[in-house]
Amino acid sequence: MISDFIKSLSILKKFLFINLIIFLAIGCLTLLYIRNVKPNLILKKTVNHIQIIDNTIDHISRLDIKFEEEDIRRFLFSTRFLFQNLDRVILFNNQFDLVGDTDTLDLDPRSFSNRLDIVQLEILDQETVKKKIEKKNINKEKTISLKDVLTNYSWSKDYGKPYTFIQEGYNRFLLTTVKNVTLDGNTIGYLAISENANDVKSAIDERKTFIIRTAIFVGIVIFIFSFVLNRYFLKPIKNLVAYTKIIKEKSKKKTNIDELKSRNDELGVLSNSLDDMTNELQKRISHAENFSTDLVHEIRNPLTSLKSATEILHETEDHEQRRKLIDILNHDVQRIERLITDYSQMLKDEVALSKEKMKKINIKLIAKSVVDDFNSIYEAKRGIKIILNDLNKQDECFIYGIENRIEQIIANLLDNSISFSDDNKDISVEISKDETKKVVLKIVDEGTGFKETSTKKIFNRFYSNRPDSFGEHSGLGLNIVKNLVDLHGATINASNNINYKGANVEIVFPKL
């Protein structure tokens, strides 16, 4: 259930939700820590109180002190060293009557001097004691009645054990411990000692303050990090997702992917890659649609011719006419077969191109291999000789490309030149470097040349200007060359020779 809920959240909400859970867990552990700190600190104070109470009871028993005002006063003055760091020492008899109080005797153990002088004791009556108590309690917080505490203590099941309680008020944290005083197994009175334990309160407040400051700081850090995460990471990713949805739905909505492409970080690289991939995919789709349309158009013509020829063949009885119609049928069938074969090969080449990787290759070695293969065929067959002219004999001409595709480019261009050349003519393959160190591949023939005013159209699909050999060529050879040249980032130009008959095709590869 929780996992499904988390999966349904966005990245930012997941981040905030997980941080909230961690924050709550740390908060709970912190509260437990705070709750345990206070008892531990109080326990340390209580242990000290119990030790002082035990020592005091030992002195009372050893000195045979009676729980009367005079004896207790004398005892408090003579044993003040027992009550160092205590704010108040109070003694009651077994009837819960007050018999001694350092507050009423102006005995502040922390203000005792180290002198051992004999101090003259002041005899106080009940009225004086009452006045001093009232005077000392002016402007103080309301305190717990010790008589009530002692009464409850005497009836509790923990009677006989030290009992500690606290009194918290404004700027005061009073810690009091009480215990009964026994002699020969009988309770003769009660001893209560109090200490202003503000250091405990300060320690707890200091920890609380530190935790609050830390929580605020962590909250600010999470807020800043969430803002940065959303502003610079999640929002661009959402824009990329929106961009893909627009492409998928073929919507005309505008996207701000250009802003993402201008970034210099990984998201900018991702945006550029995604946009390039989308454009390339759209280009391939458009290319496939146009290609299919052109192919249908090219096939429709021979099919129309086939249909007309079969209709006439069915009606005519002239043997010569029937022979001509059969030749037309055979020619059109071959033309359709050639179109389908070349189209199928082109599709295979495109699939292979998507899987092949470019590398550094020496175009001289590739050109020499192709030239040797063509010479072995056409030199003996038609007397056509292909000459490889290396204009930079000492320099190696490296390009970045696919070896078998470069072979295909050279082979298609040589096929085209041979088809336009007469027997016993020469074809030149020239390799050089221009002034910018770019590799230039040029194929020059002595054929009929180009009849077109603009030679760019010869690279279009299914284009062919050969009325004398109509149907013998699919018109895809130079188009395949153009696609492969574009794949390598090169440029191709075709023109007629200036000084002699023939044509030349020049390819300029980018600098390695």
Short mmCIF file of C-alpha atoms in Angstrom, two decimals:
data_model
loop_
_atom_site.label_atom_id
_atom_site.label_comp_id
_atom_site.label_asym_id
_atom_site.label_seq_id
_atom_site.Cartn_x
_atom_site.Cartn_y
_atom_site.Cartn_z
CA MET A 1 0.00 0.00 0.00
CA ILE A 2 2.71 2.45 1.02
CA SER A 3 4.97 1.33 -1.83
CA ASP A 4 2.15 1.94 -4.33
CA PHE A 5 1.56 5.37 -2.81
CA ILE A 6 5.26 6.25 -3.08
CA LYS A 7 5.43 5.01 -6.67
CA SER A 8 2.53 7.29 -7.61
CA LEU A 9 4.34 10.40 -6.36
CA SER A 10 6.55 12.65 -8.44
CA ILE A 11 10.29 12.78 -7.76
CA LEU A 12 10.00 16.02 -5.77
CA LYS A 13 7.11 14.67 -3.68
CA LYS A 14 9.02 11.43 -3.08
CA PHE A 15 12.02 13.45 -1.92
CA LEU A 16 9.91 15.57 0.43
CA PHE A 17 7.94 12.57 1.72
CA ILE A 18 11.07 10.55 2.49
CA ASN A 19 12.67 13.57 4.20
CA LEU A 20 9.49 14.06 6.24
CA ILE A 21 9.59 10.44 7.40
CA ILE A 22 13.27 10.73 8.32
CA PHE A 23 12.64 14.06 10.03
CA LEU A 24 9.78 12.60 12.10
CA ALA A 25 11.87 9.57 13.05
CA ILE A 26 14.75 11.79 14.18
CA GLY A 27 12.25 14.00 16.03
CA CYS A 28 10.81 11.03 17.94
CA LEU A 29 14.29 9.81 18.88
CA THR A 30 15.17 13.34 19.98
CA LEU A 31 12.08 13.57 22.20
CA LEU A 32 12.99 10.25 23.80
CA TYR A 33 16.49 11.55 24.36
CA ILE A 34 15.21 14.77 25.98
CA ARG A 35 12.86 12.81 28.20
CA ASN A 36 15.70 10.57 29.36
CA VAL A 37 18.22 13.38 29.86
CA LYS A 38 16.21 15.11 32.57
CA PRO A 39 15.80 12.02 34.83
CA ASN A 40 19.47 11.15 34.41
CA LEU A 41 20.61 14.61 35.42
CA ILE A 42 18.19 14.64 38.37
CA LEU A 43 19.40 11.18 39.39
CA LYS A 44 22.96 12.49 39.72
CA LYS A 45 21.76 15.26 42.02
CA THR A 46 19.59 12.82 43.99
CA VAL A 47 22.51 10.48 44.64
CA ASN A 48 24.43 13.39 46.14
CA HIS A 49 21.42 14.37 48.27
CA ILE A 50 21.04 10.82 49.59
CA GLN A 51 24.70 10.72 50.54
CA ILE A 52 24.40 14.02 52.45
CA ILE A 53 21.20 12.83 54.17
CA ASP A 54 22.88 9.58 55.25
CA ASN A 55 25.89 11.47 56.63
CA THR A 56 23.63 13.92 58.46
CA ILE A 57 21.60 11.09 60.04
CA ASP A 58 24.86 9.43 61.14
CA HIS A 59 25.96 12.68 62.83
CA ILE A 60 22.57 13.11 64.52
CA SER A 61 22.69 9.55 65.87
CA ARG A 62 26.34 9.78 66.93
CA LEU A 63 25.90 13.17 68.68
CA ASP A 64 22.56 12.13 70.22
CA ILE A 65 20.84 15.23 68.83
CA LYS A 66 17.26 15.70 69.92
CA PHE A 67 14.72 17.06 67.43
CA GLU A 68 14.25 20.27 69.37
CA GLU A 69 14.90 23.76 68.12
CA GLU A 70 17.90 24.49 70.33
CA ASP A 71 19.69 21.22 69.58
CA ILE A 72 18.93 21.45 65.88
CA ARG A 73 20.13 25.09 65.71
CA ARG A 74 23.35 24.17 67.40
CA PHE A 75 23.76 21.16 65.14
CA LEU A 76 23.19 23.17 61.96
CA PHE A 77 25.83 25.70 62.91
CA SER A 78 28.39 23.13 63.98
CA THR A 79 27.96 20.85 60.93
CA ARG A 80 27.51 23.39 58.17
CA PHE A 81 30.30 21.71 56.17
CA LEU A 82 27.85 18.84 55.45
CA PHE A 83 25.57 21.11 53.45
CA GLN A 84 27.91 22.63 50.92
CA ASN A 85 26.18 23.53 47.60
CA LEU A 86 22.73 23.17 49.20
CA ASP A 87 20.26 26.04 49.27
CA ARG A 88 18.15 24.90 52.19
CA VAL A 89 18.12 22.28 54.96
CA ILE A 90 14.85 21.67 56.86
CA LEU A 91 14.21 19.36 59.83
CA PHE A 92 10.85 18.27 61.23
CA ASN A 93 10.00 16.22 64.28
CA ASN A 94 7.84 13.11 64.08
CA GLN A 95 4.73 15.30 64.44
CA PHE A 96 5.67 17.21 61.25
CA ASP A 97 6.50 20.33 63.27
CA LEU A 98 9.33 22.51 61.97
CA VAL A 99 12.35 22.37 64.31
CA GLY A 100 15.11 23.70 62.04
CA ASP A 101 15.42 25.63 58.78
CA THR A 102 18.52 27.25 57.33
CA ASP A 103 16.31 29.88 55.71
CA THR A 104 14.89 31.04 59.04
CA LEU A 105 18.35 31.03 60.62
CA ASP A 106 19.91 32.98 57.74
CA LEU A 107 22.17 30.01 57.15
CA ASP A 108 23.17 29.90 53.51
CA PRO A 109 25.81 27.18 53.42
CA ARG A 110 27.38 28.66 50.28
CA SER A 111 27.93 31.93 52.09
CA PHE A 112 29.63 30.36 55.11
CA SER A 113 33.11 31.60 55.75
CA ASN A 114 35.95 29.24 56.46
CA ARG A 115 36.54 30.71 59.90
CA LEU A 116 36.03 28.46 62.92
CA ASP A 117 34.87 31.29 65.19
CA ILE A 118 32.14 30.53 67.71
CA VAL A 119 28.96 32.21 66.48
CA GLN A 120 26.55 33.48 69.05
CA LEU A 121 23.18 31.82 68.49
CA GLU A 122 20.03 33.86 68.27
CA ILE A 123 17.06 32.56 70.17
CA LEU A 124 13.99 32.88 68.02
CA ASP A 125 10.45 32.56 69.09
CA GLN A 126 7.65 31.32 66.83
CA GLU A 127 6.63 34.82 65.80
CA THR A 128 10.13 35.72 64.66
CA VAL A 129 10.36 32.51 62.69
CA LYS A 130 7.04 33.23 61.00
CA LYS A 131 8.13 36.78 60.07
CA LYS A 132 11.40 35.58 58.59
CA ILE A 133 9.65 32.88 56.55
CA GLU A 134 7.15 35.42 55.22
CA LYS A 135 9.95 37.84 54.40
CA LYS A 136 11.94 35.25 52.51
CA ASN A 137 8.90 34.09 50.54
CA ILE A 138 8.01 37.58 49.25
CA ASN A 139 7.98 37.74 45.39
CA LYS A 140 8.66 33.98 45.20
CA GLU A 141 6.56 31.45 43.36
CA LYS A 142 4.05 29.41 45.28
CA THR A 143 5.83 26.40 46.75
CA ILE A 144 4.67 22.93 47.63
CA SER A 145 3.77 22.42 51.28
CA LEU A 146 6.43 20.20 52.85
CA LYS A 147 3.97 19.06 55.50
CA ASP A 148 1.71 17.66 52.80
CA VAL A 149 4.68 15.98 51.15
CA LEU A 150 5.83 14.47 54.46
CA THR A 151 2.30 13.30 55.27
CA ASN A 152 1.99 11.55 51.94
CA TYR A 153 5.52 10.21 52.32
CA SER A 154 4.74 8.70 55.75
CA TRP A 155 1.82 6.77 54.29
CA SER A 156 3.50 5.67 51.07
CA LYS A 157 4.77 2.16 50.40
CA ASP A 158 8.28 3.61 49.85
CA TYR A 159 8.40 4.99 53.38
CA GLY A 160 11.91 4.73 54.75
CA LYS A 161 13.51 5.32 51.33
CA PRO A 162 14.69 8.77 50.18
CA TYR A 163 12.02 10.61 48.18
CA THR A 164 12.90 13.34 45.66
CA PHE A 165 10.56 15.84 44.05
CA ILE A 166 11.05 18.96 41.97
CA GLN A 167 9.50 22.42 41.98
CA GLU A 168 9.66 24.26 38.66
CA GLY A 169 8.86 27.92 38.34
CA TYR A 170 10.01 31.04 36.60
CA ASN A 171 13.79 30.93 36.43
CA ARG A 172 13.88 28.27 39.17
CA PHE A 173 14.35 24.53 39.23
CA LEU A 174 14.27 23.41 42.87
CA LEU A 175 15.23 19.83 43.71
CA THR A 176 14.18 18.54 47.16
CA THR A 177 14.91 15.20 48.82
CA VAL A 178 13.24 14.03 52.06
CA LYS A 179 13.88 11.06 54.35
CA ASN A 180 12.80 9.99 57.80
CA VAL A 181 15.34 9.95 60.67
CA THR A 182 15.15 6.81 62.82
CA LEU A 183 16.68 5.99 66.19
CA ASP A 184 16.48 2.47 67.56
CA GLY A 185 13.95 1.63 64.84
CA ASN A 186 11.65 4.56 65.72
CA THR A 187 11.12 7.64 63.56
CA ILE A 188 12.23 10.71 65.51
CA GLY A 189 11.91 13.22 62.70
CA TYR A 190 12.32 14.10 59.03
CA LEU A 191 15.16 15.71 57.07
CA ALA A 192 14.62 17.64 53.84
CA ILE A 193 17.36 19.21 51.78
CA SER A 194 16.77 21.49 48.75
CA GLU A 195 19.09 22.56 45.98
CA ASN A 196 18.54 25.10 43.25
CA ALA A 197 19.34 22.85 40.27
CA ASN A 198 19.14 25.49 37.57
CA ASP A 199 22.14 23.86 35.91
CA VAL A 200 19.88 20.88 35.13
CA LYS A 201 17.28 23.17 33.61
CA SER A 202 20.00 25.05 31.70
CA ALA A 203 21.42 21.81 30.36
CA ILE A 204 17.97 20.66 29.20
CA ASP A 205 17.14 24.07 27.71
CA GLU A 206 20.50 24.14 25.97
CA ARG A 207 19.84 20.75 24.39
CA LYS A 208 16.33 21.79 23.36
CA THR A 209 17.66 25.00 21.85
CA PHE A 210 20.35 23.11 19.97
CA ILE A 211 17.81 20.63 18.63
CA ILE A 212 15.43 23.41 17.57
CA ARG A 213 18.25 25.29 15.82
CA THR A 214 19.36 22.09 14.13
CA ALA A 215 15.81 21.30 13.02
CA ILE A 216 15.38 24.81 11.61
CA PHE A 217 18.73 24.56 9.82
CA VAL A 218 17.88 21.12 8.40
CA GLY A 219 14.47 22.42 7.31
CA ILE A 220 16.09 25.37 5.52
CA VAL A 221 18.61 23.06 3.84
CA ILE A 222 15.82 20.71 2.69
CA PHE A 223 13.82 23.68 1.40
CA ILE A 224 16.80 25.08 -0.52
CA PHE A 225 17.73 21.67 -1.88
CA SER A 226 14.11 21.01 -2.89
CA PHE A 227 13.98 24.38 -4.67
CA VAL A 228 17.23 23.71 -6.51
CA LEU A 229 16.14 20.14 -7.33
CA ASN A 230 12.81 21.33 -8.72
CA ARG A 231 14.12 24.44 -10.48
CA TYR A 232 17.21 23.06 -12.16
CA PHE A 233 16.51 19.34 -12.50
CA LEU A 234 12.88 18.26 -12.16
CA LYS A 235 11.33 21.14 -14.09
CA PRO A 236 13.62 20.62 -17.12
CA ILE A 237 12.87 16.88 -17.00
CA LYS A 238 9.13 17.68 -16.96
CA ASN A 239 9.67 19.90 -19.99
CA LEU A 240 11.44 17.04 -21.76
CA VAL A 241 8.56 14.71 -20.90
CA ALA A 242 6.09 17.31 -22.21
CA TYR A 243 8.20 17.60 -25.37
CA THR A 244 8.05 13.84 -25.97
CA LYS A 245 4.27 13.85 -25.40
CA ILE A 246 3.84 16.67 -27.93
CA ILE A 247 5.89 14.71 -30.46
CA LYS A 248 3.95 11.51 -29.72
CA GLU A 249 0.54 13.20 -29.99
CA LYS A 250 1.64 15.25 -33.02
CA SER A 251 0.42 18.36 -31.26
CA LYS A 252 1.14 21.87 -32.49
CA LYS A 253 1.90 23.19 -29.03
CA LYS A 254 5.15 25.09 -28.61
CA THR A 255 7.89 23.70 -26.43
CA ASN A 256 10.78 25.42 -24.69
CA ILE A 257 13.30 22.71 -25.53
CA ASP A 258 15.51 25.38 -27.14
CA GLU A 259 16.07 26.84 -23.67
CA LEU A 260 17.11 23.42 -22.38
CA LYS A 261 19.43 22.89 -25.36
CA SER A 262 21.33 26.05 -24.43
CA ARG A 263 22.31 24.58 -21.04
CA ASN A 264 25.91 23.45 -20.65
CA ASP A 265 25.21 20.59 -18.26
CA GLU A 266 24.09 16.99 -18.73
CA LEU A 267 20.45 18.04 -19.19
CA GLY A 268 21.52 20.30 -22.04
CA VAL A 269 23.35 17.40 -23.67
CA LEU A 270 20.32 15.16 -23.12
CA SER A 271 18.00 17.79 -24.61
CA ASN A 272 20.21 18.18 -27.68
CA SER A 273 20.46 14.42 -28.10
CA LEU A 274 16.70 13.99 -27.72
CA ASP A 275 15.97 16.80 -30.17
CA ASP A 276 18.50 15.47 -32.69
CA MET A 277 17.09 11.98 -32.34
CA THR A 278 13.54 13.29 -32.82
CA ASN A 279 14.52 15.33 -35.86
CA GLU A 280 16.39 12.39 -37.32
CA LEU A 281 13.42 10.12 -36.70
CA GLN A 282 11.05 12.61 -38.29
CA LYS A 283 13.44 12.95 -41.20
CA ARG A 284 13.53 9.17 -41.62
CA ILE A 285 9.73 8.97 -41.44
CA SER A 286 9.38 11.74 -44.01
CA HIS A 287 12.07 10.09 -46.11
CA ALA A 288 10.26 6.75 -45.95
CA GLU A 289 6.90 8.35 -46.83
CA ASN A 290 8.36 10.22 -49.79
CA PHE A 291 10.30 7.19 -50.90
CA SER A 292 7.20 5.00 -50.78
CA THR A 293 5.22 7.59 -52.73
CA ASP A 294 7.94 7.83 -55.36
CA LEU A 295 8.24 4.06 -55.56
CA VAL A 296 4.49 3.65 -56.06
CA HIS A 297 4.64 6.29 -58.78
CA GLU A 298 7.58 4.59 -60.51
CA ILE A 299 5.94 1.16 -60.35
CA ARG A 300 2.56 2.46 -61.57
CA ASN A 301 4.01 3.45 -64.98
CA PRO A 302 5.33 -0.02 -65.92
CA LEU A 303 2.19 -1.59 -64.47
CA THR A 304 0.06 0.64 -66.73
CA SER A 305 2.25 -0.35 -69.66
CA LEU A 306 1.88 -4.03 -68.70
CA LYS A 307 -1.88 -3.72 -68.51
CA SER A 308 -2.13 -2.02 -71.90
CA ALA A 309 0.24 -4.52 -73.53
CA THR A 310 -1.66 -7.52 -72.17
CA GLU A 311 -4.96 -6.09 -73.41
CA ILE A 312 -3.56 -5.50 -76.91
CA LEU A 313 -1.79 -8.87 -76.89
CA HIS A 314 -5.08 -10.58 -76.18
CA GLU A 315 -6.75 -8.93 -79.16
CA THR A 316 -3.98 -8.94 -81.86
CA GLU A 317 -3.18 -11.87 -84.11
CA ASP A 318 -0.16 -10.28 -85.89
CA HIS A 319 2.94 -12.30 -84.93
CA GLU A 320 5.29 -9.33 -85.30
CA GLN A 321 3.03 -7.15 -83.18
CA ARG A 322 2.72 -9.89 -80.58
CA ARG A 323 6.53 -10.23 -80.44
CA LYS A 324 6.93 -6.49 -79.81
CA LEU A 325 4.28 -6.60 -77.09
CA ILE A 326 6.01 -9.54 -75.41
CA ASP A 327 9.29 -7.58 -75.46
CA ILE A 328 7.50 -4.67 -73.80
CA LEU A 329 6.06 -6.99 -71.18
CA ASN A 330 9.48 -8.46 -70.49
CA HIS A 331 11.07 -4.99 -70.32
CA ASP A 332 8.45 -3.70 -67.87
CA VAL A 333 8.72 -6.75 -65.66
CA GLN A 334 12.50 -6.32 -65.51
CA ARG A 335 12.03 -2.65 -64.68
CA ILE A 336 9.67 -3.46 -61.79
CA GLU A 337 12.00 -6.16 -60.56
CA ARG A 338 14.96 -3.75 -60.67
CA LEU A 339 13.02 -1.09 -58.75
CA ILE A 340 11.99 -3.53 -56.04
CA THR A 341 15.50 -5.02 -55.80
CA ASP A 342 17.18 -1.61 -55.49
CA TYR A 343 14.55 -0.41 -53.03
CA SER A 344 14.99 -3.52 -50.89
CA GLN A 345 18.77 -3.10 -50.95
CA MET A 346 18.42 0.54 -49.96
CA LEU A 347 16.27 -0.38 -46.96
CA LYS A 348 18.83 -3.01 -45.93
CA ASP A 349 21.59 -0.43 -46.22
CA GLU A 350 19.71 2.01 -43.99
CA VAL A 351 19.21 -0.66 -41.33
CA ALA A 352 22.88 -1.62 -41.52
CA LEU A 353 23.93 2.03 -41.26
CA SER A 354 22.11 2.39 -37.93
CA LYS A 355 24.21 -0.46 -36.50
CA GLU A 356 27.61 0.36 -37.99
CA LYS A 357 30.14 2.63 -36.29
CA MET A 358 32.56 5.06 -37.89
CA LYS A 359 36.29 4.83 -37.39
CA LYS A 360 39.52 6.25 -38.75
CA ILE A 361 40.21 4.76 -42.21
CA ASN A 362 42.69 5.35 -45.05
CA ILE A 363 40.67 6.19 -48.17
CA LYS A 364 43.65 5.50 -50.46
CA LEU A 365 43.68 1.81 -49.60
CA ILE A 366 39.90 1.53 -50.08
CA ALA A 367 39.99 3.32 -53.45
CA LYS A 368 42.86 1.12 -54.68
CA SER A 369 40.94 -2.04 -53.75
CA VAL A 370 37.79 -0.91 -55.62
CA VAL A 371 39.76 0.26 -58.68
CA ASP A 372 41.59 -3.07 -58.93
CA ASP A 373 38.28 -4.97 -58.76
CA PHE A 374 36.70 -2.85 -61.54
CA ASN A 375 39.81 -3.06 -63.75
CA SER A 376 39.78 -6.84 -63.52
CA ILE A 377 36.23 -6.82 -64.95
CA TYR A 378 35.84 -3.91 -67.36
CA GLU A 379 39.35 -3.65 -68.78
CA ALA A 380 39.00 -7.06 -70.39
CA LYS A 381 35.26 -6.75 -71.07
CA ARG A 382 35.07 -3.24 -72.60
CA GLY A 383 38.63 -1.99 -72.65
CA ILE A 384 37.79 0.65 -70.03
CA LYS A 385 40.75 1.38 -67.79
CA ILE A 386 40.37 3.01 -64.38
CA ILE A 387 43.41 4.98 -63.24
CA LEU A 388 44.05 5.85 -59.59
CA ASN A 389 45.84 9.22 -59.35
CA ASP A 390 47.37 9.86 -55.93
CA LEU A 391 48.13 13.59 -55.95
CA ASN A 392 49.57 13.47 -52.42
CA LYS A 393 51.79 10.44 -52.68
CA GLN A 394 53.67 11.05 -49.44
CA ASP A 395 50.63 11.85 -47.32
CA GLU A 396 48.16 9.34 -46.04
CA CYS A 397 44.56 10.44 -46.51
CA PHE A 398 42.61 9.44 -43.40
CA ILE A 399 38.92 10.13 -42.94
CA TYR A 400 36.36 9.25 -40.30
CA GLY A 401 33.86 6.82 -41.82
CA ILE A 402 32.55 3.33 -42.51
CA GLU A 403 34.85 1.33 -44.76
CA ASN A 404 32.28 -0.73 -46.71
CA ARG A 405 30.13 2.40 -47.25
CA ILE A 406 33.08 4.28 -48.73
CA GLU A 407 33.58 1.28 -51.04
CA GLN A 408 29.91 1.51 -51.99
CA ILE A 409 30.22 5.23 -52.80
CA ILE A 410 33.22 4.70 -55.09
CA ALA A 411 31.66 1.61 -56.71
CA ASN A 412 28.34 3.36 -57.48
CA LEU A 413 30.12 6.38 -58.98
CA LEU A 414 32.33 4.13 -61.12
CA ASP A 415 29.26 2.16 -62.25
CA ASN A 416 27.61 5.41 -63.27
CA SER A 417 30.71 6.65 -65.12
CA ILE A 418 31.18 3.31 -66.92
CA SER A 419 27.53 3.29 -68.03
CA PHE A 420 28.01 6.71 -69.70
CA SER A 421 31.45 5.91 -71.19
CA ASP A 422 32.26 4.35 -74.54
CA ASP A 423 34.53 1.32 -74.84
CA ASN A 424 38.32 1.77 -74.59
CA LYS A 425 38.03 4.98 -72.58
CA ASP A 426 39.79 5.94 -69.34
CA ILE A 427 38.24 6.87 -66.02
CA SER A 428 40.33 8.69 -63.43
CA VAL A 429 39.99 8.38 -59.64
CA GLU A 430 41.87 11.25 -57.97
CA ILE A 431 42.61 11.57 -54.24
CA SER A 432 44.11 14.77 -52.80
CA LYS A 433 44.01 17.27 -49.97
CA ASP A 434 42.93 20.88 -50.35
CA GLU A 435 44.44 23.91 -48.63
CA THR A 436 42.37 23.23 -45.48
CA LYS A 437 43.69 19.62 -45.25
CA LYS A 438 40.30 18.18 -46.21
CA VAL A 439 40.38 14.95 -48.24
CA VAL A 440 38.99 15.31 -51.79
CA LEU A 441 37.84 12.32 -53.87
CA LYS A 442 37.19 13.04 -57.57
CA ILE A 443 36.02 10.65 -60.31
CA VAL A 444 36.50 11.94 -63.87
CA ASP A 445 35.21 10.16 -67.00
CA GLU A 446 35.20 10.77 -70.79
CA GLY A 447 31.54 9.98 -71.30
CA THR A 448 28.63 12.04 -72.58
CA GLY A 449 28.54 14.34 -69.58
CA PHE A 450 25.47 15.81 -67.93
CA LYS A 451 22.68 17.27 -70.05
CA GLU A 452 21.02 18.90 -67.02
CA THR A 453 21.42 22.61 -66.40
CA SER A 454 21.35 21.98 -62.65
CA THR A 455 23.26 18.85 -61.74
CA LYS A 456 21.77 18.70 -58.23
CA LYS A 457 18.68 16.90 -59.56
CA ILE A 458 20.74 13.87 -60.63
CA PHE A 459 20.95 12.88 -56.93
CA ASN A 460 17.15 12.75 -56.56
CA ARG A 461 15.45 9.39 -56.17
CA PHE A 462 14.39 7.63 -59.38
CA TYR A 463 15.85 10.39 -61.51
CA SER A 464 17.22 9.23 -64.85
CA ASN A 465 17.74 11.10 -68.11
CA ARG A 466 18.52 8.17 -70.43
CA PRO A 467 15.82 7.87 -73.06
CA ASP A 468 17.97 5.47 -75.07
CA SER A 469 18.25 3.03 -72.17
CA PHE A 470 14.90 3.64 -70.49
CA GLY A 471 14.08 1.11 -67.78
CA GLU A 472 17.60 -0.27 -67.50
CA HIS A 473 18.40 1.89 -64.47
CA SER A 474 16.32 2.40 -61.33
CA GLY A 475 17.54 5.95 -60.71
CA LEU A 476 18.60 5.09 -57.14
CA GLY A 477 22.38 4.74 -57.56
CA LEU A 478 23.34 8.40 -57.22
CA ASN A 479 20.68 8.95 -54.57
CA ILE A 480 22.27 6.20 -52.46
CA VAL A 481 25.64 7.88 -52.97
CA LYS A 482 24.19 11.23 -51.81
CA ASN A 483 22.74 9.64 -48.66
CA LEU A 484 26.03 7.94 -47.79
CA VAL A 485 27.97 11.16 -48.40
CA ASP A 486 25.61 13.03 -46.07
CA LEU A 487 26.06 10.29 -43.48
CA HIS A 488 29.81 10.97 -43.46
CA GLY A 489 29.29 14.72 -43.16
CA ALA A 490 30.81 15.28 -46.61
CA THR A 491 29.65 17.28 -49.64
CA ILE A 492 29.21 16.09 -53.24
CA ASN A 493 29.13 18.10 -56.47
CA ALA A 494 28.81 17.04 -60.10
CA SER A 495 29.81 19.00 -63.21
CA ASN A 496 30.96 18.60 -66.82
CA ASN A 497 34.63 18.79 -67.74
CA ILE A 498 35.68 22.18 -69.07
CA ASN A 499 38.46 21.29 -71.52
CA TYR A 500 37.23 17.94 -72.82
CA LYS A 501 34.21 15.76 -73.10
CA GLY A 502 32.97 13.98 -70.00
CA ALA A 503 31.90 14.67 -66.43
CA ASN A 504 33.40 14.64 -62.95
CA VAL A 505 31.98 14.08 -59.47
CA GLU A 506 33.82 15.55 -56.49
CA ILE A 507 33.38 14.56 -52.83
CA VAL A 508 34.96 16.64 -50.04
CA PHE A 509 35.25 14.84 -46.68
CA PRO A 510 35.47 16.81 -43.43
CA LYS A 511 38.86 17.31 -41.84
CA LEU A 512 39.79 14.52 -39.45
#
